[in-house]
Amino acid sequence: GDLLDYYQLQAQSFNIVRDSFDFRQVIRKCTKILELKAKDRNIQILDHVENSVPVQIHSDAKRFQQILINLIGNALKFSPNHSIIRVQVSSQKRGSDRMIKISVVDQGIGIKTEHLNQLFQEFGRITSEENERMNPQG
């Protein structure tokens, strides 16, 4: 999946499939997929979608699901046992468009300010002793 997507991006043949889908249902599906893993560590995954967020949106459901599972998975990976992960979704109108904001909030160790600029670099990884202790697999 992700590696193939990367190579498609490099070859400029990456396709975004835009279609209408039930946004709230996809969010619930993503949280349900990771709940079993979370349950093993007594971590709760809670989602809250504000009423202003449309039920149907027009986007790529598969890509959205990949991104959200990745974000929740990272939160789960670095959260301590017996903690809570919150998936919060809000919406704002901007002219004729609607902006949807998705936040995944966890109780993990966080990222030091000086490492934030490395966050979205290709194949980058932020390491520290505490990260290694929390997630020895990487």
PDB file of C-alpha atoms in Angstrom:
ATOM      1  CA  GLY A   1       0.000   0.000   0.000  1.00  0.00           C
ATOM      2  CA  ASP A   2       2.088   2.918   1.276  1.00  0.00           C
ATOM      3  CA  LEU A   3       5.298   1.935  -0.557  1.00  0.00           C
ATOM      4  CA  LEU A   4       3.409   1.454  -3.813  1.00  0.00           C
ATOM      5  CA  ASP A   5       1.778   4.861  -3.283  1.00  0.00           C
ATOM      6  CA  TYR A   6       5.229   6.391  -2.805  1.00  0.00           C
ATOM      7  CA  TYR A   7       6.508   4.937  -6.077  1.00  0.00           C
ATOM      8  CA  GLN A   8       3.352   6.066  -7.878  1.00  0.00           C
ATOM      9  CA  LEU A   9       3.983   9.583  -6.556  1.00  0.00           C
ATOM     10  CA  GLN A  10       7.571   9.456  -7.808  1.00  0.00           C
ATOM     11  CA  ALA A  11       6.372   8.294 -11.240  1.00  0.00           C
ATOM     12  CA  GLN A  12       3.651  10.970 -11.188  1.00  0.00           C
ATOM     13  CA  SER A  13       0.994   8.295 -11.676  1.00  0.00           C
ATOM     14  CA  PHE A  14      -0.656   8.598  -8.247  1.00  0.00           C
ATOM     15  CA  ASN A  15      -4.431   8.717  -8.588  1.00  0.00           C
ATOM     16  CA  ILE A  16      -6.824  10.428  -6.257  1.00  0.00           C
ATOM     17  CA  VAL A  17     -10.305   8.943  -6.554  1.00  0.00           C
ATOM     18  CA  ARG A  18     -12.860  11.570  -5.599  1.00  0.00           C
ATOM     19  CA  ASP A  19     -16.283  10.332  -4.675  1.00  0.00           C
ATOM     20  CA  SER A  20     -18.978  11.099  -2.120  1.00  0.00           C
ATOM     21  CA  PHE A  21     -18.806   9.028   1.046  1.00  0.00           C
ATOM     22  CA  ASP A  22     -20.144   8.989   4.598  1.00  0.00           C
ATOM     23  CA  PHE A  23     -17.395  10.857   6.431  1.00  0.00           C
ATOM     24  CA  ARG A  24     -18.588   9.915   9.921  1.00  0.00           C
ATOM     25  CA  GLN A  25     -18.796   6.235   8.991  1.00  0.00           C
ATOM     26  CA  VAL A  26     -15.170   6.244   7.776  1.00  0.00           C
ATOM     27  CA  ILE A  27     -14.027   7.899  11.027  1.00  0.00           C
ATOM     28  CA  ARG A  28     -15.875   5.253  13.065  1.00  0.00           C
ATOM     29  CA  LYS A  29     -14.390   2.505  10.884  1.00  0.00           C
ATOM     30  CA  CYS A  30     -10.845   3.796  11.494  1.00  0.00           C
ATOM     31  CA  THR A  31     -11.309   3.951  15.266  1.00  0.00           C
ATOM     32  CA  LYS A  32     -12.891   0.465  15.325  1.00  0.00           C
ATOM     33  CA  ILE A  33      -9.968  -1.007  13.332  1.00  0.00           C
ATOM     34  CA  LEU A  34      -7.492   0.089  16.022  1.00  0.00           C
ATOM     35  CA  GLU A  35      -9.673  -0.508  19.100  1.00  0.00           C
ATOM     36  CA  LEU A  36      -8.563  -4.145  19.536  1.00  0.00           C
ATOM     37  CA  LYS A  37      -4.913  -3.120  19.607  1.00  0.00           C
ATOM     38  CA  ALA A  38      -5.760  -0.300  22.020  1.00  0.00           C
ATOM     39  CA  LYS A  39      -7.796  -2.582  24.267  1.00  0.00           C
ATOM     40  CA  ASP A  40      -4.744  -4.805  24.867  1.00  0.00           C
ATOM     41  CA  ARG A  41      -3.085  -1.803  26.532  1.00  0.00           C
ATOM     42  CA  ASN A  42      -6.229  -0.411  28.175  1.00  0.00           C
ATOM     43  CA  ILE A  43      -6.189   2.620  25.894  1.00  0.00           C
ATOM     44  CA  GLN A  44      -9.499   4.177  24.915  1.00  0.00           C
ATOM     45  CA  ILE A  45     -10.031   5.680  21.458  1.00  0.00           C
ATOM     46  CA  LEU A  46     -12.832   8.225  21.529  1.00  0.00           C
ATOM     47  CA  ASP A  47     -14.161  10.142  18.573  1.00  0.00           C
ATOM     48  CA  HIS A  48     -16.186  13.330  18.562  1.00  0.00           C
ATOM     49  CA  VAL A  49     -17.573  14.799  15.346  1.00  0.00           C
ATOM     50  CA  GLU A  50     -19.204  18.213  15.725  1.00  0.00           C
ATOM     51  CA  ASN A  51     -22.703  18.633  14.293  1.00  0.00           C
ATOM     52  CA  SER A  52     -21.391  21.238  11.830  1.00  0.00           C
ATOM     53  CA  VAL A  53     -19.391  18.541   9.996  1.00  0.00           C
ATOM     54  CA  PRO A  54     -21.265  17.291   6.940  1.00  0.00           C
ATOM     55  CA  VAL A  55     -22.199  13.622   6.831  1.00  0.00           C
ATOM     56  CA  GLN A  56     -21.316  13.290   3.149  1.00  0.00           C
ATOM     57  CA  ILE A  57     -18.101  14.722   1.708  1.00  0.00           C
ATOM     58  CA  HIS A  58     -16.534  14.524  -1.722  1.00  0.00           C
ATOM     59  CA  SER A  59     -12.946  13.274  -1.476  1.00  0.00           C
ATOM     60  CA  ASP A  60     -10.847  10.093  -1.634  1.00  0.00           C
ATOM     61  CA  ALA A  61     -12.203   7.798   1.095  1.00  0.00           C
ATOM     62  CA  LYS A  62      -9.351   5.280   0.769  1.00  0.00           C
ATOM     63  CA  ARG A  63      -6.620   7.923   1.131  1.00  0.00           C
ATOM     64  CA  PHE A  64      -8.454   9.629   3.977  1.00  0.00           C
ATOM     65  CA  GLN A  65      -8.765   6.290   5.780  1.00  0.00           C
ATOM     66  CA  GLN A  66      -5.026   5.561   5.245  1.00  0.00           C
ATOM     67  CA  ILE A  67      -4.045   8.917   6.716  1.00  0.00           C
ATOM     68  CA  LEU A  68      -6.377   8.693   9.711  1.00  0.00           C
ATOM     69  CA  ILE A  69      -5.340   5.114  10.556  1.00  0.00           C
ATOM     70  CA  ASN A  70      -1.709   6.203  10.350  1.00  0.00           C
ATOM     71  CA  LEU A  71      -2.295   9.166  12.697  1.00  0.00           C
ATOM     72  CA  ILE A  72      -4.274   7.104  15.225  1.00  0.00           C
ATOM     73  CA  GLY A  73      -1.749   4.265  14.933  1.00  0.00           C
ATOM     74  CA  ASN A  74       1.115   6.637  15.746  1.00  0.00           C
ATOM     75  CA  ALA A  75      -0.825   8.020  18.711  1.00  0.00           C
ATOM     76  CA  LEU A  76      -1.426   4.460  19.907  1.00  0.00           C
ATOM     77  CA  LYS A  77       2.220   3.507  19.418  1.00  0.00           C
ATOM     78  CA  PHE A  78       3.496   6.310  21.652  1.00  0.00           C
ATOM     79  CA  SER A  79       0.707   6.527  24.241  1.00  0.00           C
ATOM     80  CA  PRO A  80       1.176   5.051  27.687  1.00  0.00           C
ATOM     81  CA  ASN A  81      -1.041   2.206  28.894  1.00  0.00           C
ATOM     82  CA  HIS A  82      -4.350   3.241  30.489  1.00  0.00           C
ATOM     83  CA  SER A  83      -4.606   6.473  28.502  1.00  0.00           C
ATOM     84  CA  ILE A  84      -7.081   8.076  26.098  1.00  0.00           C
ATOM     85  CA  ILE A  85      -6.732   8.998  22.424  1.00  0.00           C
ATOM     86  CA  ARG A  86      -9.261  11.511  21.120  1.00  0.00           C
ATOM     87  CA  VAL A  87     -10.182  11.940  17.464  1.00  0.00           C
ATOM     88  CA  GLN A  88     -11.844  15.356  17.201  1.00  0.00           C
ATOM     89  CA  VAL A  89     -13.474  16.656  14.027  1.00  0.00           C
ATOM     90  CA  SER A  90     -14.748  20.188  13.498  1.00  0.00           C
ATOM     91  CA  SER A  91     -15.829  22.239  10.514  1.00  0.00           C
ATOM     92  CA  GLN A  92     -15.696  25.893   9.468  1.00  0.00           C
ATOM     93  CA  LYS A  93     -17.149  27.699   6.499  1.00  0.00           C
ATOM     94  CA  ARG A  94     -14.587  29.642   4.418  1.00  0.00           C
ATOM     95  CA  GLY A  95     -16.390  31.545   1.679  1.00  0.00           C
ATOM     96  CA  SER A  96     -18.171  28.955  -0.430  1.00  0.00           C
ATOM     97  CA  ASP A  97     -15.915  26.142   0.855  1.00  0.00           C
ATOM     98  CA  ARG A  98     -16.015  24.165   4.070  1.00  0.00           C
ATOM     99  CA  MET A  99     -12.785  23.430   5.954  1.00  0.00           C
ATOM    100  CA  ILE A 100     -12.725  20.237   8.026  1.00  0.00           C
ATOM    101  CA  LYS A 101     -10.205  19.991  10.865  1.00  0.00           C
ATOM    102  CA  ILE A 102      -9.246  16.598  12.270  1.00  0.00           C
ATOM    103  CA  SER A 103      -7.176  16.370  15.442  1.00  0.00           C
ATOM    104  CA  VAL A 104      -5.763  13.215  16.976  1.00  0.00           C
ATOM    105  CA  VAL A 105      -4.929  14.069  20.580  1.00  0.00           C
ATOM    106  CA  ASP A 106      -2.998  11.615  22.729  1.00  0.00           C
ATOM    107  CA  GLN A 107      -1.133  11.504  26.025  1.00  0.00           C
ATOM    108  CA  GLY A 108       2.170  10.423  24.477  1.00  0.00           C
ATOM    109  CA  ILE A 109       5.572  11.975  24.990  1.00  0.00           C
ATOM    110  CA  GLY A 110       5.193  14.493  22.174  1.00  0.00           C
ATOM    111  CA  ILE A 111       7.809  15.895  19.832  1.00  0.00           C
ATOM    112  CA  LYS A 112      10.410  18.399  20.957  1.00  0.00           C
ATOM    113  CA  THR A 113      10.042  21.826  19.335  1.00  0.00           C
ATOM    114  CA  GLU A 114      13.476  21.567  17.695  1.00  0.00           C
ATOM    115  CA  HIS A 115      12.385  18.366  15.891  1.00  0.00           C
ATOM    116  CA  LEU A 116       9.111  19.683  14.436  1.00  0.00           C
ATOM    117  CA  ASN A 117      10.811  20.788  11.199  1.00  0.00           C
ATOM    118  CA  GLN A 118      11.782  17.130  10.543  1.00  0.00           C
ATOM    119  CA  LEU A 119       8.228  15.876  10.841  1.00  0.00           C
ATOM    120  CA  PHE A 120       7.206  15.849   7.173  1.00  0.00           C
ATOM    121  CA  GLN A 121      10.545  15.130   5.546  1.00  0.00           C
ATOM    122  CA  GLU A 122      10.768  12.148   3.241  1.00  0.00           C
ATOM    123  CA  PHE A 123      11.595   8.981   5.193  1.00  0.00           C
ATOM    124  CA  GLY A 124      12.507  11.079   8.196  1.00  0.00           C
ATOM    125  CA  ARG A 125      12.419   9.735  11.694  1.00  0.00           C
ATOM    126  CA  ILE A 126      12.686  11.489  14.998  1.00  0.00           C
ATOM    127  CA  THR A 127      14.472   9.379  17.583  1.00  0.00           C
ATOM    128  CA  SER A 128      15.235   9.780  21.226  1.00  0.00           C
ATOM    129  CA  GLU A 129      15.833   7.490  24.162  1.00  0.00           C
ATOM    130  CA  GLU A 130      12.271   8.010  25.323  1.00  0.00           C
ATOM    131  CA  ASN A 131      10.856   7.197  21.848  1.00  0.00           C
ATOM    132  CA  GLU A 132      12.946   4.016  21.734  1.00  0.00           C
ATOM    133  CA  ARG A 133      11.696   3.014  25.166  1.00  0.00           C
ATOM    134  CA  MET A 134       8.047   3.695  24.230  1.00  0.00           C
ATOM    135  CA  ASN A 135       8.297   1.945  20.841  1.00  0.00           C
ATOM    136  CA  PRO A 136      11.359  -0.276  20.359  1.00  0.00           C
ATOM    137  CA  GLN A 137      10.135  -1.474  16.916  1.00  0.00           C
ATOM    138  CA  GLY A 138      10.440   2.022  15.366  1.00  0.00           C
TER     139      GLY A 138
END
